Amino acid sequence: MENTENARTLNFIEEIVEEDLRNGKNDGRIQTRFPPEPNGYIHIGHAKAICLDFGIARNYNGKCNLRFDDTNPVTEDVEYVDAIKEDIQWLGFQWAGEARYASDYFDQLFEWALLLVRKGKAYVDECSAEEISAHRGVPTQAGKESAYRNRPVEENLDLFMRMKNGEFPDGSKVLRAKIDMTSPNMHMRDPVLYRIKHAHHHRTGDKWCVYPMYDWAHGQSDYIEGITHSLCTLEFEVHRPLYDWCLDQIADGDYRPRQIEFARLNLNYTIMSKRKMLQLVNEGYVSSWDDPRMPTICGLRRRGYTPESILNFVETVGIAKRENIIEFTLLEHLVREDLNKKALRVMVVSNPVKVVLENYPEGQVEMMEAENNPEDESVGTRKIPFSRELFIERDDFLEDPPKKFFRLSPGNEVRLKNGYIIKCTGVDKDEQTGEIRQINCTYDPTTRSGLEGANRKVKATIHWVSANHALDVEVRLYERLFMVPDPDDVEEGKDWKSNLNPDSLKVIVAKAEPGLANAKPGEKYQFQRTGYFCVDTDSKPGKIIFNRTVTLKDDWAKILKQ
RNA sequence: UGCCCUGUAGUGUAAUUGGCAACACGUCUGUCUCUGGAUCAGAAGACUCUAGGUUCGAUUCCUAGCGGGGCAACCA
């Protein structure tokens, strides 16, 4: 019974893998790879691919390589290489051996291209990009062959070598595969294999001035690395015939890597395009790639998301081939679930109003004991100072409360978490504005937490901090970055940025229990009754900064809406 | 007027390969509680895109439609 509980059904890729294993394909070897292009930071969508690629390897006793797909030097940079490595490791994965680079294979790739030319399967085209594009035709109509398509092998060889030697300017020539200009698959209409770029490459420097295209580099790199299952997203589906064609040109034995496509991850209320993320950073809509509002891995990390929550998310979302848009609430649920087990509970008042306990001795301070996490006894307890003057949340008091309001109101009792039961006797208001300046209460000395008298039933428990002991902390309250589920859904003339939420960040100063003065960057807390918070990397001793990861579920807020 | 992929509760993923459509999130009730958190119990919600066909029986197989997505970078 318990076994079936754990036996998750296989996704379609695992089915293929197990089938291959049963058939003894590739001698039972499982080899995958995660192939990011180092032209941006990786995001939660990449996390899906990472979990798949590394997960398959892990579960089937295989290996997963990390391979940077760095065939386009003009958009790529080492800055991204380091960040990508860090993010993968933070998620809990480790690639086999050293990180690899498509650029490691440039010599081999070039040799194979030469082989293609000699076989009469590739030619140097001197048409302009525009002409090539025009000749390619449209999906519903066949293309036209280039005038250079049938030149002699020797001439192609000579020209290609001279391309490599830097004799021609950028864009003047390309090497194209000779396949079929009438193919219904556009990618088979003599795809470009090499282009001239006199560009500095972040690894190979100025060695090359011809660079392979994705289609020539990717499958061949897979082949070199002995990849068995080359997993990628749906948009590469139409490339697969070309992927296979390229491999067939250079492979001799039975072994071939197999490309399998799955649907990428989409999340509502967010964008998943590196281009758009870059724009948000460059135009100052967010502070950086690791801004806690970004769906990047580093952004989520800074926001307070745990690797476990992201892994669970990817697992829950599943792998299939149909387009999907996942609800953000699922991600939030999973981070709450994880943080509920791990986060230490503390009391922080974000919108304070003063409470004075009229019958509590002036100058007296009691140290109250508080559980650090009711879900985990092993993390123990701590002491919090209690005194005559306290801060509570302004929202926890209502002078004229509706029926279902259980918190503090005149004549009503409420429990102070880890403290006493108090009763409101009245309020002091600003004569001009009517704003409540101070709430007056009496406390019942017999109801201290842990004492017999504390067992009395009280409708609500609220959190508090001692006014004289409170620590001022900066709290960054984050909301979703976009106001609408689909940020790309805009009316004529507007662009996706018009859907940005102007209130996605609100910074406040809150009153925290004094022990938080020692909070360290990265630590995660639950502000009781409020939400989960993570100490920001900008935080320093003397200036503690918290990022709100996610709010707690709030039934009262729901009642208010009704 | 082409090719490829894909249609199962609001969302996502299943259905042991042809046997009463399940799970998670979300929604709604209620229970419990020194967090209106967590927990626990329960409910609603799906003509499985449509129409034919094969079959005792179809989400599953076949045919034809329809809807959604992708493909026309010297990007990946």
XYZ file of C-alpha atoms (C1' of nucleotides) in Angstrom:
638
model
C 0.000 0.000 0.000
C 2.673 2.451 1.040
C 4.690 1.513 -1.994
C 1.996 2.532 -4.406
C 1.779 5.790 -2.483
C 5.312 6.678 -3.481
C 5.167 5.306 -6.997
C 4.551 8.466 -8.962
C 3.429 7.781 -12.506
C 6.106 8.346 -15.103
C 6.069 11.285 -17.434
C 6.376 10.564 -21.142
C 10.128 11.176 -21.182
C 10.731 8.788 -18.290
C 8.647 6.248 -20.184
C 10.969 6.606 -23.150
C 14.032 6.338 -20.944
C 12.748 3.195 -19.252
C 11.813 1.710 -22.594
C 15.335 2.389 -23.870
C 16.773 0.839 -20.747
C 14.621 -2.260 -21.210
C 15.838 -2.562 -24.777
C 19.453 -2.137 -23.793
C 19.795 0.869 -26.024
C 23.171 2.653 -25.769
C 24.377 -0.206 -23.558
C 22.041 0.959 -20.826
C 23.828 4.261 -20.581
C 21.853 7.410 -19.699
C 23.504 10.705 -20.498
C 21.713 14.052 -20.537
C 22.847 17.650 -20.655
C 21.626 21.072 -19.639
C 22.621 23.487 -22.419
C 22.058 27.132 -21.425
C 23.172 29.967 -23.627
C 25.274 32.301 -21.462
C 23.415 35.419 -22.539
C 21.267 35.987 -19.460
C 20.370 34.702 -16.037
C 18.352 31.533 -15.703
C 14.787 31.601 -14.455
C 12.140 29.326 -13.033
C 11.447 28.015 -16.534
C 15.017 26.808 -16.750
C 14.539 25.182 -13.357
C 12.069 22.848 -15.030
C 14.653 21.860 -17.635
C 17.348 21.537 -14.980
C 15.227 19.256 -12.827
C 14.370 17.172 -15.857
C 17.905 16.881 -17.239
C 19.651 16.337 -13.923
C 16.720 14.405 -12.469
C 16.644 11.831 -15.261
C 20.384 11.316 -14.860
C 20.068 10.976 -11.100
C 17.111 8.599 -11.174
C 18.488 6.325 -13.841
C 22.061 6.129 -12.718
C 23.221 8.335 -15.531
C 25.150 11.542 -15.935
C 24.190 15.068 -16.797
C 26.599 17.519 -18.376
C 26.472 21.254 -18.100
C 27.196 22.639 -21.539
C 27.193 26.295 -22.387
C 25.817 26.806 -25.852
C 28.189 29.625 -26.705
C 28.106 29.812 -30.465
C 27.109 33.464 -30.715
C 29.888 35.596 -29.213
C 28.136 38.904 -29.703
C 25.420 38.238 -27.095
C 27.297 36.035 -24.664
C 29.406 36.789 -21.629
C 31.283 35.083 -18.759
C 29.233 37.055 -16.238
C 26.345 34.769 -17.098
C 28.422 31.599 -17.003
C 29.281 32.072 -13.348
C 25.750 33.035 -12.358
C 24.269 30.021 -14.124
C 26.676 27.654 -12.389
C 25.848 29.127 -9.002
C 22.123 28.837 -9.590
C 22.296 25.208 -10.688
C 24.296 24.279 -7.619
C 21.998 26.218 -5.360
C 19.130 24.133 -6.712
C 21.087 21.107 -5.552
C 22.518 19.701 -8.755
C 26.055 18.971 -9.842
C 27.100 18.345 -13.411
C 29.372 15.506 -14.443
C 33.011 16.590 -14.532
C 33.918 20.065 -15.675
C 31.474 22.424 -17.286
C 31.625 22.088 -21.060
C 31.271 24.587 -23.848
C 30.135 24.187 -27.423
C 33.157 26.357 -28.179
C 35.374 23.503 -26.939
C 34.255 21.678 -30.063
C 34.784 24.404 -32.642
C 37.737 22.565 -34.222
C 35.832 19.319 -34.513
C 32.740 21.098 -35.776
C 34.805 22.782 -38.446
C 36.384 19.482 -39.490
C 32.954 17.952 -39.845
C 31.794 20.913 -41.876
C 34.735 20.321 -44.204
C 33.658 16.723 -44.470
C 30.176 17.861 -45.440
C 31.581 20.080 -48.147
C 33.678 17.255 -49.533
C 30.621 15.039 -49.621
C 28.855 17.693 -51.652
C 26.362 18.240 -48.831
C 27.275 21.848 -48.138
C 28.171 24.909 -50.148
C 29.309 28.471 -49.718
C 26.569 30.926 -50.542
C 27.326 34.530 -51.402
C 23.769 35.782 -51.322
C 22.903 38.454 -48.793
C 20.832 37.596 -45.744
C 17.868 39.275 -47.413
C 18.266 37.230 -50.580
C 18.609 33.998 -48.681
C 15.513 34.839 -46.730
C 13.603 35.690 -49.879
C 14.740 32.511 -51.639
C 13.687 30.414 -48.700
C 10.069 31.009 -49.652
C 7.215 30.763 -47.211
C 5.820 27.764 -45.325
C 3.062 27.315 -47.872
C 5.307 27.698 -50.879
C 8.566 26.108 -51.942
C 11.814 28.034 -51.950
C 14.259 28.650 -54.781
C 17.761 27.263 -55.057
C 20.656 29.664 -54.746
C 22.756 30.407 -57.819
C 25.792 29.274 -55.816
C 24.285 25.981 -54.815
C 26.008 23.809 -57.364
C 29.498 25.112 -57.480
C 32.321 22.552 -57.441
C 33.503 20.979 -54.207
C 37.016 22.395 -54.630
C 35.688 25.902 -54.911
C 33.514 25.454 -51.812
C 36.482 24.085 -49.920
C 38.641 27.003 -50.935
C 36.006 29.586 -50.087
C 35.136 28.013 -46.733
C 38.802 27.903 -45.743
C 39.185 31.525 -46.694
C 36.080 32.380 -44.689
C 37.777 30.767 -41.751
C 40.992 32.631 -42.442
C 39.208 35.927 -42.184
C 39.492 36.940 -45.807
C 35.868 38.058 -46.080
C 33.828 40.614 -44.198
C 30.929 39.749 -41.891
C 27.798 38.748 -43.726
C 29.437 38.361 -47.105
C 29.264 34.579 -47.213
C 27.767 31.639 -45.348
C 28.120 27.906 -45.435
C 24.801 26.210 -46.085
C 23.749 22.600 -45.962
C 22.489 21.296 -49.278
C 19.232 19.591 -48.401
C 15.926 20.488 -50.060
C 14.610 23.927 -50.934
C 11.142 22.489 -51.496
C 10.831 20.830 -48.107
C 7.606 21.616 -46.220
C 9.878 22.037 -43.205
C 11.496 25.447 -43.500
C 14.497 24.287 -41.527
C 15.397 21.792 -44.202
C 15.591 24.453 -46.930
C 19.389 24.619 -47.034
C 19.917 25.925 -43.500
C 22.891 28.148 -42.746
C 25.594 26.231 -40.893
C 28.309 28.850 -40.523
C 28.370 32.616 -40.618
C 31.258 35.064 -40.603
C 31.608 37.109 -37.428
C 34.821 38.939 -36.707
C 33.918 38.944 -33.045
C 35.802 38.309 -29.840
C 34.588 35.172 -28.106
C 34.600 34.972 -24.322
C 36.535 31.704 -24.446
C 38.200 31.282 -27.820
C 39.193 34.913 -28.075
C 39.999 35.957 -31.643
C 40.814 32.498 -32.917
C 37.655 32.231 -34.987
C 35.869 34.476 -37.364
C 33.375 31.857 -38.470
C 30.928 30.534 -35.924
C 28.614 27.532 -36.221
C 24.853 27.972 -36.021
C 22.806 26.268 -33.334
C 21.646 23.494 -35.651
C 25.155 22.502 -36.599
C 26.565 22.846 -33.102
C 23.963 21.368 -30.837
C 23.445 17.863 -32.117
C 27.106 17.441 -32.919
C 28.015 18.526 -29.395
C 25.511 16.020 -28.054
C 27.201 13.391 -30.198
C 30.665 14.299 -28.974
C 29.548 14.074 -25.362
C 27.732 10.799 -25.850
C 24.381 12.288 -24.921
C 21.604 9.691 -25.116
C 18.576 11.864 -24.452
C 18.713 15.459 -25.584
C 15.777 17.185 -23.945
C 14.593 20.571 -25.136
C 11.494 22.695 -25.413
C 8.760 22.457 -28.003
C 9.953 25.193 -30.328
C 12.798 22.924 -31.396
C 10.427 20.231 -32.547
C 10.620 21.389 -36.161
C 14.394 21.334 -35.893
C 14.481 17.639 -35.117
C 14.653 16.428 -38.750
C 17.625 18.725 -39.223
C 19.166 17.580 -35.943
C 18.935 14.014 -37.195
C 20.150 14.914 -40.677
C 23.271 16.604 -39.321
C 24.089 13.620 -37.156
C 23.606 11.200 -40.010
C 26.234 13.089 -41.978
C 28.970 12.553 -39.438
C 28.054 9.475 -37.374
C 29.088 6.035 -38.425
C 27.945 3.520 -35.806
C 24.474 2.937 -34.414
C 24.729 5.461 -31.635
C 22.709 8.638 -32.040
C 21.567 11.102 -29.416
C 17.788 11.464 -29.464
C 16.100 14.818 -29.192
C 12.859 14.868 -27.210
C 10.770 17.989 -26.754
C 8.550 19.047 -23.855
C 6.435 22.111 -23.132
C 8.163 24.986 -21.445
C 6.949 26.358 -18.143
C 4.757 29.440 -18.123
C 3.617 31.246 -15.003
C 0.760 33.694 -14.855
C 1.345 37.241 -13.594
C 4.910 37.070 -14.843
C 7.076 37.049 -17.933
C 9.539 34.350 -18.845
C 11.521 35.944 -21.627
C 15.172 36.796 -21.083
C 14.803 39.705 -23.471
C 12.005 41.223 -21.425
C 13.792 40.593 -18.160
C 16.841 42.367 -19.514
C 14.604 45.263 -20.440
C 13.167 45.453 -16.924
C 16.694 45.608 -15.542
C 18.069 48.067 -18.086
C 15.131 50.419 -17.869
C 15.080 50.415 -14.093
C 11.718 48.790 -13.502
C 13.539 46.425 -11.162
C 16.865 46.922 -9.449
C 18.750 43.991 -10.971
C 18.537 40.427 -12.260
C 18.239 39.296 -8.646
C 15.541 41.780 -7.726
C 13.155 39.762 -5.527
C 10.327 40.406 -7.978
C 12.135 38.711 -10.844
C 11.299 35.118 -11.801
C 15.024 34.428 -12.075
C 16.531 31.793 -9.827
C 18.665 34.431 -8.115
C 15.613 36.670 -7.724
C 13.591 33.898 -6.138
C 16.521 33.065 -3.884
C 16.773 36.640 -2.707
C 13.009 36.737 -2.259
C 13.311 33.836 0.176
C 12.250 30.885 -1.933
C 14.003 27.656 -0.992
C 15.460 25.185 -3.484
C 13.102 22.564 -2.082
C 10.049 24.674 -2.835
C 11.188 25.221 -6.408
C 11.975 21.543 -6.865
C 8.563 20.596 -5.494
C 6.974 23.100 -7.795
C 8.633 21.637 -10.861
C 7.697 18.148 -9.717
C 4.074 19.115 -9.124
C 3.738 20.872 -12.439
C 4.806 17.792 -14.382
C 6.174 17.241 -17.856
C 4.026 17.073 -20.957
C 3.786 18.419 -24.484
C 0.824 20.729 -24.246
C 1.196 24.433 -23.722
C 0.444 25.394 -20.151
C 0.181 28.381 -17.865
C 0.728 27.530 -14.228
C -0.992 29.541 -11.531
C 1.356 31.559 -9.370
C -0.657 30.479 -6.323
C 0.779 26.995 -6.703
C 4.333 28.277 -6.328
C 3.224 30.316 -3.323
C 1.541 27.318 -1.758
C 4.685 25.244 -2.075
C 6.970 27.867 -0.579
C 4.584 28.298 2.354
C 4.509 24.553 2.830
C 8.304 24.409 3.001
C 8.820 27.528 5.076
C 6.139 26.460 7.533
C 8.449 23.625 8.545
C 11.650 25.655 8.560
C 11.081 29.313 9.354
C 11.571 30.574 12.895
C 8.556 32.447 14.251
C 9.034 36.003 15.377
C 6.791 38.947 16.205
C 7.065 42.040 14.055
C 4.534 44.848 13.975
C 4.422 46.478 10.585
C 1.868 49.219 11.190
C 2.230 49.997 14.876
C -0.171 51.627 17.291
C 0.704 52.026 20.969
C -1.039 50.067 23.710
C -0.653 51.143 27.339
C -1.452 48.645 30.081
C -2.805 50.910 32.805
C -2.436 48.408 35.624
C 1.020 47.133 34.652
C 3.819 48.495 36.907
C 5.827 51.281 35.308
C 9.414 50.295 34.597
C 8.768 46.574 34.989
C 10.080 44.221 32.326
C 9.254 40.536 32.141
C 10.981 38.094 29.839
C 8.322 35.977 28.133
C 9.118 32.587 26.685
C 8.163 31.953 23.080
C 8.327 28.900 20.860
C 10.629 29.336 17.884
C 8.574 27.009 15.741
C 5.494 25.072 16.870
C 6.096 22.712 13.924
C 9.580 21.841 15.146
C 10.275 21.537 18.866
C 13.975 20.960 18.267
C 14.573 24.637 17.522
C 13.642 25.526 21.093
C 12.378 28.720 22.635
C 13.517 32.293 23.159
C 12.802 35.135 25.593
C 11.024 38.321 24.586
C 10.718 41.444 26.765
C 7.235 42.492 27.871
C 6.442 45.850 29.428
C 3.744 48.429 30.138
C 3.886 50.020 26.697
C 3.563 47.878 23.630
C 3.011 48.149 19.913
C 0.324 46.129 18.184
C -0.913 46.207 14.593
C -3.238 49.076 13.861
C -5.433 46.585 11.999
C -5.857 44.527 15.142
C -7.972 47.219 16.782
C -11.349 48.488 15.680
C -13.307 51.005 17.684
C -16.539 49.956 16.108
C -16.035 46.334 15.072
C -18.252 44.294 12.767
C -19.750 41.068 14.107
C -17.027 38.716 12.928
C -14.121 40.827 14.158
C -12.501 38.904 17.005
C -9.586 41.186 17.778
C -9.264 44.141 20.129
C -12.088 46.634 20.516
C -13.444 48.705 23.432
C -14.572 46.456 26.256
C -13.288 43.385 24.472
C -10.565 40.942 25.421
C -7.743 39.605 23.326
C -4.738 37.440 24.035
C -1.244 38.766 23.486
C 0.766 35.912 22.015
C 3.177 34.566 24.646
C 1.916 37.276 27.025
C -1.260 38.170 28.893
C -4.901 38.545 28.145
C -5.746 42.219 27.938
C -8.964 44.194 27.806
C -9.505 47.507 26.081
C -10.748 50.325 28.288
C -10.650 53.166 25.797
C -8.677 55.078 23.226
C -6.919 58.424 22.958
C -7.477 60.137 19.640
C -6.019 63.066 17.824
C -8.624 65.792 18.185
C -8.064 67.085 14.691
C -7.768 63.975 12.574
C -9.561 61.447 14.726
C -6.602 59.138 14.357
C -6.085 56.740 17.228
C -2.969 57.748 19.154
C -3.042 55.212 21.928
C -5.133 52.293 23.068
C -5.656 51.931 26.788
C -5.998 48.482 28.266
C -5.787 46.548 31.486
C -4.054 43.228 31.742
C -5.063 40.229 33.793
C -1.972 39.135 35.799
C -3.332 35.606 36.232
C -3.331 34.951 32.476
C 0.362 34.962 31.761
C 1.249 32.294 29.189
C 1.858 29.013 30.919
C -0.161 29.896 34.016
C -3.463 28.287 34.938
C -5.382 31.477 34.236
C -4.154 31.538 30.676
C -6.408 28.638 29.774
C -9.382 30.913 29.472
C -10.949 30.925 26.024
C -10.325 34.110 24.118
C -11.470 34.574 20.544
C -8.239 35.995 19.171
C -4.524 36.114 19.759
C -2.506 39.013 18.428
C 1.183 39.742 18.188
C 3.018 42.646 19.796
C 6.428 44.068 20.683
C 7.532 46.021 23.720
C 7.690 49.690 22.735
C 10.918 50.449 24.577
C 12.679 47.339 23.328
C 11.435 47.327 19.755
C 13.966 47.221 16.947
C 13.297 49.286 13.842
C 13.755 47.174 10.734
C 13.217 47.889 7.056
C 10.671 45.640 5.443
C 10.225 45.389 1.709
C 6.709 44.304 0.910
C 6.550 42.705 -2.505
C 3.466 42.104 -4.550
C 3.241 40.444 -7.936
C 5.162 42.287 -10.643
C 2.222 42.408 -13.050
C -1.385 43.332 -12.466
C -2.849 40.911 -14.989
C -2.481 37.146 -15.466
C -1.111 37.553 -18.975
C 1.257 40.553 -19.166
C 1.422 40.260 -22.953
C -2.303 40.782 -23.249
C -2.447 44.490 -24.015
C -4.752 46.736 -25.964
C -3.670 48.323 -29.236
C -0.830 50.767 -28.924
C 0.261 49.708 -25.463
C 3.051 47.359 -24.570
C 3.484 44.702 -21.919
C 5.147 47.124 -19.534
C 1.859 48.976 -19.152
C 0.734 45.928 -17.170
C 3.479 46.348 -14.601
C 2.135 46.668 -11.082
C 3.079 50.132 -9.763
C 2.715 48.819 -6.214
C 4.926 45.762 -6.577
C 7.266 47.118 -3.902
C 6.379 49.015 -0.771
C 9.081 49.781 1.784
C 8.146 50.293 5.412
C 9.858 50.528 8.775
C 8.483 47.995 11.216
C 8.837 47.345 14.949
C 10.523 44.006 15.559
C 11.345 42.009 18.645
C 14.913 42.918 19.696
C 16.509 39.528 19.019
C 16.224 40.200 15.309
C 19.158 42.603 15.583
C 21.342 39.560 14.989
C 19.514 38.308 11.885
C 21.857 37.314 9.071
C 21.325 37.689 5.302
C 19.494 34.722 3.828
C 17.798 33.711 7.082
C 14.118 32.988 6.851
C 11.480 33.958 9.373
C 7.790 33.821 9.769
C 6.445 37.100 11.073
C 3.589 35.593 12.999
C 0.150 36.168 11.498
C 1.733 38.124 8.625
C 3.944 36.166 6.287
C 7.321 34.678 5.527
C 10.294 36.991 5.298
C 13.913 36.603 4.317
C 16.823 38.770 5.444
C 18.010 40.652 2.377
C 21.585 40.624 1.141
C 21.681 44.422 1.591
C 21.145 43.874 5.307
C 23.901 44.945 7.748
C 24.289 44.947 11.511
C 22.414 48.020 12.640
C 20.257 48.018 9.536
C 18.296 44.860 9.152
C 16.284 44.504 5.957
C 13.606 41.923 5.286
C 12.031 40.859 2.021
C 8.533 39.503 2.149
C 8.609 36.126 0.433
C 4.885 35.485 0.614
C 2.033 36.402 2.925
C 0.370 33.916 5.181
C -3.085 32.840 4.138
C -5.502 35.312 5.603
C -9.089 34.196 6.201
C -9.988 37.537 7.718
C -9.000 39.279 4.498
C -11.345 36.922 2.683
C -14.199 37.740 5.033
C -13.576 41.427 4.451
C -13.881 40.939 0.717
C -17.294 39.353 1.003
C -4.629 27.610 -47.226
C 1.843 23.830 -46.403
C 4.304 21.009 -42.436
C 4.887 19.632 -37.202
C 2.825 19.386 -32.216
C -1.391 19.532 -29.052
C -6.907 19.355 -26.993
C -9.335 15.578 -19.826
C -13.034 20.196 -13.686
C -10.838 27.333 -13.009
C -5.194 25.701 -13.349
C -1.745 21.755 -13.984
C -0.925 16.536 -14.278
C -2.842 11.220 -14.160
C -5.834 7.018 -15.560
C -1.359 0.246 -14.615
C -1.897 0.785 -22.360
C -9.676 -0.860 -24.161
C -12.795 -1.698 -17.978
C -17.048 2.979 -13.011
C -12.233 9.589 -15.038
C -7.956 10.276 -10.165
C -4.379 13.584 -7.624
C -2.535 18.526 -6.443
C -3.420 23.772 -6.389
C -7.537 27.103 -6.378
C -12.817 27.817 -4.725
C -16.625 26.892 -0.926
C -18.303 24.462 4.211
C -17.015 23.013 8.792
C -13.373 21.358 12.938
C -9.389 22.727 15.947
C -5.961 26.289 17.664
C -2.072 31.052 22.534
C -0.599 32.609 14.638
C -8.187 34.218 11.625
C -1.245 30.502 10.221
C -0.614 25.246 10.332
C -3.634 20.836 11.019
C -8.022 17.872 10.268
C -12.921 16.651 7.963
C -16.049 17.536 3.926
C -18.377 19.805 -0.654
C -18.960 21.767 -5.375
C -16.692 21.588 -9.979
C -15.467 17.280 -16.489
C -21.265 15.233 -22.054
C -12.615 13.618 -21.539
C -13.089 19.567 -28.343
C -17.034 17.804 -32.123
C -19.206 14.115 -35.459
C -18.932 9.395 -37.199
C -16.756 4.376 -36.869
C -14.487 -0.407 -34.494
C -15.923 -2.923 -29.774
C -19.998 -6.092 -24.874
C -17.269 -1.668 -23.447
C -13.381 4.138 -26.031
C -10.116 9.527 -22.412
C -7.435 5.410 -24.802
C -7.867 2.606 -31.459
C -9.558 4.521 -36.748
C -11.636 8.578 -40.039
C -13.135 13.549 -40.806
C -13.702 18.184 -38.854
C -12.897 22.241 -35.222
C -9.859 24.877 -31.522
C -4.840 26.142 -29.526
C 0.554 26.447 -30.304
C 4.945 26.346 -33.367
C 7.811 26.860 -38.101
C 9.645 31.619 -43.105
C 17.114 34.959 -37.654
C 23.804 34.878 -40.901
C 19.528 33.938 -32.586
C 19.369 29.827 -29.292
